Short mmCIF file of N, CA and C in Angstrom, two decimals:
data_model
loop_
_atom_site.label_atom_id
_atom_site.label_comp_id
_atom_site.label_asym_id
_atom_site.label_seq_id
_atom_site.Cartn_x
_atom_site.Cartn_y
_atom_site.Cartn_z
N UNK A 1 47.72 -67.25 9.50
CA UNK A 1 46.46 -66.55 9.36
C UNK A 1 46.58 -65.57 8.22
N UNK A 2 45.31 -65.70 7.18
CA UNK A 2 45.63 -64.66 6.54
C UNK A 2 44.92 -63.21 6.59
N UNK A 3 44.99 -62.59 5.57
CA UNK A 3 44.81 -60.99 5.56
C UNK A 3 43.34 -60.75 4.56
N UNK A 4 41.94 -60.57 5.62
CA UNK A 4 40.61 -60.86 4.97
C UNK A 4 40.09 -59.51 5.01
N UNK A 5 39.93 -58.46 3.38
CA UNK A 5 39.32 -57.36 3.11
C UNK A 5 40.13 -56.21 3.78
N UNK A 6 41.46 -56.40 3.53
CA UNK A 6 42.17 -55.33 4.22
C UNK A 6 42.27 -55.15 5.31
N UNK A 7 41.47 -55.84 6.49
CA UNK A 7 42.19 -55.78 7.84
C UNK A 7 43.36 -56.35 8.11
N UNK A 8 44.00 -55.72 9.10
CA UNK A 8 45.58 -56.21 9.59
C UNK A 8 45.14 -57.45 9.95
N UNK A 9 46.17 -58.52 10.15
CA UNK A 9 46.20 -59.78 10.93
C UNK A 9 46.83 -59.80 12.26
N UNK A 10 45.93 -60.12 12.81
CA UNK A 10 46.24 -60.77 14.06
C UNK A 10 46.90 -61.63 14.37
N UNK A 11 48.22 -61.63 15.12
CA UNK A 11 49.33 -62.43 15.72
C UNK A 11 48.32 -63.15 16.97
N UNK A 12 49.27 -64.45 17.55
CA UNK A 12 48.57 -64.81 18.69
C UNK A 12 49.15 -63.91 20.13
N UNK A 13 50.23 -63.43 19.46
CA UNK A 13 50.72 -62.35 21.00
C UNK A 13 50.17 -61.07 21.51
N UNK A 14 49.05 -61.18 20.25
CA UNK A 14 47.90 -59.57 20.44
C UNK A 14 48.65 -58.32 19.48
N UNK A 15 49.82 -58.65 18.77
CA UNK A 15 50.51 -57.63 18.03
C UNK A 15 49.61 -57.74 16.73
N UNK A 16 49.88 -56.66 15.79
CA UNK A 16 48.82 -56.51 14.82
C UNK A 16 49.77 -56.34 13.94
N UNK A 17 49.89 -57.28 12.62
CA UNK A 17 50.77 -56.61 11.20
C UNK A 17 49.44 -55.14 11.14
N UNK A 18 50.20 -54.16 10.87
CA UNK A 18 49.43 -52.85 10.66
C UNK A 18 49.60 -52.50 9.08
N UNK A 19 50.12 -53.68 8.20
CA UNK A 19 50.00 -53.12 6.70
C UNK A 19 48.93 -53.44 6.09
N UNK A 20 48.07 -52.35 5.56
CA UNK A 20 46.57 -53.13 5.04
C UNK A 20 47.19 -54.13 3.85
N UNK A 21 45.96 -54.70 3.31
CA UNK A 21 46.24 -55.87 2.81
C UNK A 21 45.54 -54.78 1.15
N UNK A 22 46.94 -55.22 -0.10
CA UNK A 22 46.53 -54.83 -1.14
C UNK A 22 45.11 -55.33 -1.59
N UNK A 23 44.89 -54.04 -2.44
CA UNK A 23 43.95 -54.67 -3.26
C UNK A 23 44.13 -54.38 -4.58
N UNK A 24 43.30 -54.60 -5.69
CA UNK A 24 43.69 -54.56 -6.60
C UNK A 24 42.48 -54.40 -7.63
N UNK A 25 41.25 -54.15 -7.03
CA UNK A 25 39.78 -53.70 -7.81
C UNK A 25 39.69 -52.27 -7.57
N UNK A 26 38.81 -51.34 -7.91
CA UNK A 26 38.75 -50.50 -7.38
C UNK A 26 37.69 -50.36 -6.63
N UNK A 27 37.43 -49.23 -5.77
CA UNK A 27 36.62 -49.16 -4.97
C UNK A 27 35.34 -48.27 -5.82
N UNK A 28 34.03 -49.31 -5.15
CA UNK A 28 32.92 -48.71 -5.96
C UNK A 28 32.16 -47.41 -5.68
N UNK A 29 31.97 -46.21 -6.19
CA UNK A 29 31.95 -44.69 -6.09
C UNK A 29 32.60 -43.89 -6.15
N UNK A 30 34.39 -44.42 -5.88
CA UNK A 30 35.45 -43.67 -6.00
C UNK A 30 35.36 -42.62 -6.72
N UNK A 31 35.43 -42.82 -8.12
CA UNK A 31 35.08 -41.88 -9.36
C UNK A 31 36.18 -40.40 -9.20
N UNK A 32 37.52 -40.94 -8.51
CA UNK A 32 38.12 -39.71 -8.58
C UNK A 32 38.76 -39.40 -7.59
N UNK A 33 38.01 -39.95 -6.51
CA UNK A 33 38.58 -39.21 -5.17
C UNK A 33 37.26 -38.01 -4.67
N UNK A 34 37.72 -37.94 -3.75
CA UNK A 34 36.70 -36.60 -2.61
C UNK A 34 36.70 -35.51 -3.43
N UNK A 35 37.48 -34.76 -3.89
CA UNK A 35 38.26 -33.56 -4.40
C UNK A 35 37.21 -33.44 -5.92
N UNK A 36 37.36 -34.41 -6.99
CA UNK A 36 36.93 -34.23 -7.39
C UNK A 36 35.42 -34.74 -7.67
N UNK A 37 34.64 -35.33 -6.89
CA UNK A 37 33.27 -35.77 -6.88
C UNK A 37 32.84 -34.23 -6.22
N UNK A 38 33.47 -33.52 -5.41
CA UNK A 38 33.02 -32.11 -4.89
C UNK A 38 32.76 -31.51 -5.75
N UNK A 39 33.61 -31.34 -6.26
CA UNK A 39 34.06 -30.20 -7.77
C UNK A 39 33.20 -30.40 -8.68
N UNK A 40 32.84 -31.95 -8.85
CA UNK A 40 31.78 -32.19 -9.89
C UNK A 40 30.26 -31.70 -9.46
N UNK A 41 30.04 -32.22 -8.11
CA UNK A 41 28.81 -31.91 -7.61
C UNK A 41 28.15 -30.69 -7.47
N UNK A 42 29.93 -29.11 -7.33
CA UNK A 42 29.62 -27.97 -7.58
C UNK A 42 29.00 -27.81 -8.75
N UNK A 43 29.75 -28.17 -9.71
CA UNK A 43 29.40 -27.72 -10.91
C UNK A 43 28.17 -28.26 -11.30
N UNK A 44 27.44 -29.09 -10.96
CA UNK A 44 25.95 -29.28 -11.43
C UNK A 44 25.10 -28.94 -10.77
N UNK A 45 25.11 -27.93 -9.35
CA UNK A 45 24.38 -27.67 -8.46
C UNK A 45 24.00 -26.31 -9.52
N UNK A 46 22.27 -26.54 -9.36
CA UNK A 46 22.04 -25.23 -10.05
C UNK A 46 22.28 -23.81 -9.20
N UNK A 47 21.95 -22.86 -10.04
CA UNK A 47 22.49 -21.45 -9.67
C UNK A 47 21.39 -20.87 -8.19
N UNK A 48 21.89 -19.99 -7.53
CA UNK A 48 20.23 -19.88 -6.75
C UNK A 48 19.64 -18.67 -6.81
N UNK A 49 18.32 -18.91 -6.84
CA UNK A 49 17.33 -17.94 -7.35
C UNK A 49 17.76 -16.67 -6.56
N UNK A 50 18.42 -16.35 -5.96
CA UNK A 50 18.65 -14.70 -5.36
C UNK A 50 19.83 -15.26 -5.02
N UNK A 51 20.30 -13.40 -5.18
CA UNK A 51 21.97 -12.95 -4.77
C UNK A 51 22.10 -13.35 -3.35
N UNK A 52 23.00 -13.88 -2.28
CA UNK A 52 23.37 -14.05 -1.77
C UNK A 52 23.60 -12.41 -0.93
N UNK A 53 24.73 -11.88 -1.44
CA UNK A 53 24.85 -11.03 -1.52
C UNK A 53 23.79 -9.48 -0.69
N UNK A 54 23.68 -9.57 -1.96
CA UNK A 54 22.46 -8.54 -2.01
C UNK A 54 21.39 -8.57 -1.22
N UNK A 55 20.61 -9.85 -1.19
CA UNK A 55 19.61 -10.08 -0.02
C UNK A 55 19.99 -9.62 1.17
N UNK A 56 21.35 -10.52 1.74
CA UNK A 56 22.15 -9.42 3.11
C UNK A 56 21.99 -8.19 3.18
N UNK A 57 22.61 -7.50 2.39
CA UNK A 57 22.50 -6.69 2.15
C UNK A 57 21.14 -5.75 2.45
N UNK A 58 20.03 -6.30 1.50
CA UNK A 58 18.52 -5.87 1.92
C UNK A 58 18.30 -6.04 3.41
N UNK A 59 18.78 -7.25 3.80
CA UNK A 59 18.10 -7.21 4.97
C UNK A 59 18.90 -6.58 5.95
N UNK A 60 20.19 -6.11 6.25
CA UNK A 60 20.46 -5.57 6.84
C UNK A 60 20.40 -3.64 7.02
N UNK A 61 19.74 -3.62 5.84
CA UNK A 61 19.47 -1.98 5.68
C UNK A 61 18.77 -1.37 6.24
N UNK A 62 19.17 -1.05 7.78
CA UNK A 62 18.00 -0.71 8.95
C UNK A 62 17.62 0.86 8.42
N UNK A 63 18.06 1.45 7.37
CA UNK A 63 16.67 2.76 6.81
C UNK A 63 15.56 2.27 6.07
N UNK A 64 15.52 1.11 5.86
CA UNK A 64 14.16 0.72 5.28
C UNK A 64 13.43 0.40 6.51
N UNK A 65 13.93 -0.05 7.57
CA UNK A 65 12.47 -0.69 8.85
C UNK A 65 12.14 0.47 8.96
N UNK A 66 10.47 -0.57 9.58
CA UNK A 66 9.61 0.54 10.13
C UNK A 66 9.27 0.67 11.36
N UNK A 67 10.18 1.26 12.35
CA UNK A 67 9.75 1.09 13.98
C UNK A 67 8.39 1.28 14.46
N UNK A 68 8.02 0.40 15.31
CA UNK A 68 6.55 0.87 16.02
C UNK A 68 7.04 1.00 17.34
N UNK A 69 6.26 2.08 17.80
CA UNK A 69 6.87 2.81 18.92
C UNK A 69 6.13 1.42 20.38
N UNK A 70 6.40 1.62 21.33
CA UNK A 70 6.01 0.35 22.32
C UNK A 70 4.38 1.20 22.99
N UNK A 71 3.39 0.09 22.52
CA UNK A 71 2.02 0.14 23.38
C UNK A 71 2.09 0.66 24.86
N UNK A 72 2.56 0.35 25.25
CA UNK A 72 2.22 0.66 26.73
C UNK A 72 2.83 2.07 27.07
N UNK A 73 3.74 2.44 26.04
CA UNK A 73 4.35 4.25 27.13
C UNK A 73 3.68 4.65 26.80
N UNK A 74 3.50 5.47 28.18
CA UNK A 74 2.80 7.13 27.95
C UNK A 74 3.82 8.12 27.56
N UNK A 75 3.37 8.69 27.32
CA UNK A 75 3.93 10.51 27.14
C UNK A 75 3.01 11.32 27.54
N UNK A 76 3.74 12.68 28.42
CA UNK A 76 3.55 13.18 29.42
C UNK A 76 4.41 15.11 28.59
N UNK A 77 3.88 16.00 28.17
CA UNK A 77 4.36 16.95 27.97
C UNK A 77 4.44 17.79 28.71
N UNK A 78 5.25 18.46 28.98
CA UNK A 78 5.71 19.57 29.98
C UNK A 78 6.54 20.32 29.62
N UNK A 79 5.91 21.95 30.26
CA UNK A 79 6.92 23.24 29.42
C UNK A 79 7.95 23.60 30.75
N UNK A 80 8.94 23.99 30.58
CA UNK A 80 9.60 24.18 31.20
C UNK A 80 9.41 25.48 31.75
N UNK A 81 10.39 26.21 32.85
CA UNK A 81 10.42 27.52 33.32
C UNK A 81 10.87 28.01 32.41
N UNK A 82 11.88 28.17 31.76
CA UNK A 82 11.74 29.27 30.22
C UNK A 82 11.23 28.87 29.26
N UNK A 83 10.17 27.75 28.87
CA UNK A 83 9.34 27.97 27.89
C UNK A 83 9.80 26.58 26.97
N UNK A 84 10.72 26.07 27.52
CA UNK A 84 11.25 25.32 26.62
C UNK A 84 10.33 23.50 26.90
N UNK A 85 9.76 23.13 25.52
CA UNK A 85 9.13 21.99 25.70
C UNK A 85 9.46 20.42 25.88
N UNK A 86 9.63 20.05 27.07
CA UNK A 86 9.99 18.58 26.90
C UNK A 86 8.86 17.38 27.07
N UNK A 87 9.24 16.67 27.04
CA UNK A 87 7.85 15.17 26.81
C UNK A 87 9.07 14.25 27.98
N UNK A 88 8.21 13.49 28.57
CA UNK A 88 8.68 12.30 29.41
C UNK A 88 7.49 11.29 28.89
N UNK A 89 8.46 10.05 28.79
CA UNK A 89 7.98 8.78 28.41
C UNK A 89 8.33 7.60 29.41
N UNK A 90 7.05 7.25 29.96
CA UNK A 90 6.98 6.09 31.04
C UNK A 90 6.57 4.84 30.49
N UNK A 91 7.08 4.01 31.57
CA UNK A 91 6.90 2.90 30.54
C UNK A 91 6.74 1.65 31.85
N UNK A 92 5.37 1.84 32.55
CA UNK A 92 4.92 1.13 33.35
C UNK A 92 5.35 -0.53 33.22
N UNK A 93 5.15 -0.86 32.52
CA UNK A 93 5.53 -2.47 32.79
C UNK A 93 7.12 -2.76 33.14
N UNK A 94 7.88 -1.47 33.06
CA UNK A 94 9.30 -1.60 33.30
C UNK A 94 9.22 -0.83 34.40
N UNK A 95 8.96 -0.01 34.79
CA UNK A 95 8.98 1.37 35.80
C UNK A 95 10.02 2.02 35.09
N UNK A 96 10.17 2.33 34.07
CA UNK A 96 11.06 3.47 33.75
C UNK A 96 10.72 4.89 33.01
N UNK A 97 11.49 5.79 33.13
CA UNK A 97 11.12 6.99 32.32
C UNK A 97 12.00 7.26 31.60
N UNK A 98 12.54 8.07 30.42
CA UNK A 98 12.59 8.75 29.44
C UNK A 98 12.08 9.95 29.39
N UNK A 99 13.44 11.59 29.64
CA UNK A 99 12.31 12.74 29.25
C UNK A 99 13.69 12.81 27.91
N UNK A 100 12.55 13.32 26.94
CA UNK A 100 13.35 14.04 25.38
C UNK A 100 12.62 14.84 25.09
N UNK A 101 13.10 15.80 24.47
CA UNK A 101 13.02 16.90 23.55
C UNK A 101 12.16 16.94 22.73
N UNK A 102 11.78 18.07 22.03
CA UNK A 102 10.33 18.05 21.25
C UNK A 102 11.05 17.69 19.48
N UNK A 103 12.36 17.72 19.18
CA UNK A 103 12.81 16.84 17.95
C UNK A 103 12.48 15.03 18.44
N UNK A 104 12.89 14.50 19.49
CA UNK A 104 12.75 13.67 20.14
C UNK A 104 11.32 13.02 19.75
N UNK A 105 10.43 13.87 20.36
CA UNK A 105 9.42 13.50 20.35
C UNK A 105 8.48 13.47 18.86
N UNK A 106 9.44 14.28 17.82
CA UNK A 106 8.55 14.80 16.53
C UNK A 106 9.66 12.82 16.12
N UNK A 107 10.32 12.94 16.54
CA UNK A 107 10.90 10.99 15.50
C UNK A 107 9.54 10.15 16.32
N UNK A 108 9.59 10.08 17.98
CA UNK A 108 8.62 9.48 18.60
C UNK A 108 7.24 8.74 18.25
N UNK A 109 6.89 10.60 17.68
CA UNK A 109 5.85 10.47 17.15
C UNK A 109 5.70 9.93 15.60
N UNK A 110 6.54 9.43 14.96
CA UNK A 110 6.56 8.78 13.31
C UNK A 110 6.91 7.24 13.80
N UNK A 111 7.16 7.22 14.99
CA UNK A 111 7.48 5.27 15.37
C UNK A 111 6.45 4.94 14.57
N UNK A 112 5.33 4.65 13.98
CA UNK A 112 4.05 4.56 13.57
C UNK A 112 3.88 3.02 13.00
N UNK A 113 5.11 2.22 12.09
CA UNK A 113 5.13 1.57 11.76
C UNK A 113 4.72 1.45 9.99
N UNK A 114 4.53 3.03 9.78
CA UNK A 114 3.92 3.71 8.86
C UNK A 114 5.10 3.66 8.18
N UNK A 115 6.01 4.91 8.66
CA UNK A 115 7.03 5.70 8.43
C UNK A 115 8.34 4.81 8.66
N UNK A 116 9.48 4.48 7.18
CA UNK A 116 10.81 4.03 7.44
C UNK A 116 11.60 5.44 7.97
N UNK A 117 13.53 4.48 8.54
CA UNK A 117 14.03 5.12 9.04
C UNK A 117 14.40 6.45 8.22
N UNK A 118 14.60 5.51 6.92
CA UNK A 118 15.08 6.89 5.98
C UNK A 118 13.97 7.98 5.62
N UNK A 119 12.73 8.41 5.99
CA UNK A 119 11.68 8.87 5.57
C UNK A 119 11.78 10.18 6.60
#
């Protein structure tokens, strides 16, 4: 039996010669090998229109967002026994509260969607 397109041959005892069968054309696309058809394909891939980089960068720069504070809390102001002003913030669809401070409440109040972090 012979050896057809490089498969091993088959014995009748089920053993396999496991040496591929030469060839002696080359193979069509080769052009080099893996290694360098990559290398080539880098090099003609055009450049891309934005930094890589930098875009990350942009987008991860949480002083540019603009928080909007959540629709549904209330705020609730209340002075304390010595005078001192706090705000509580409920937030019915959760049942929860939040009391902060009147700095607290002066960021609170810029959530606006208006105003970035760095501003």
């Amino acid at each position: 039996m012979s050896k057809v397109d490089g498969w091993p041959e088959m014995d009748f005892d089920g053993g396999m010669d496991m040496e591929p069968a030469p060839t002696s054309e080359p193979v069509e696309g080769a052009g080099g090998g893996l290694w360098v058809t990559l290398a080539e394909s880098i090099e003609a891939a055009p450049e891309p229109a934005t930094n890589l980089w930098a875009s990350l960068e942009d987008r991860l720069d949480f002083s540019r967002r603009k928080p909007r504070r959540a629709s549904q809390v209330e705020v609730v102001r209340q002075v304390r026994a010595k005078g001192a002003e706090q705000y509580v913030l409920r937030n019915p669809a959760a049942n929860t509260y939040l009391r902060i401070d009147s700095q607290d409440h002066f960021l609170w109040q810029h959530l606006d969607g208006e105003h970035s972090v760095r501003d």
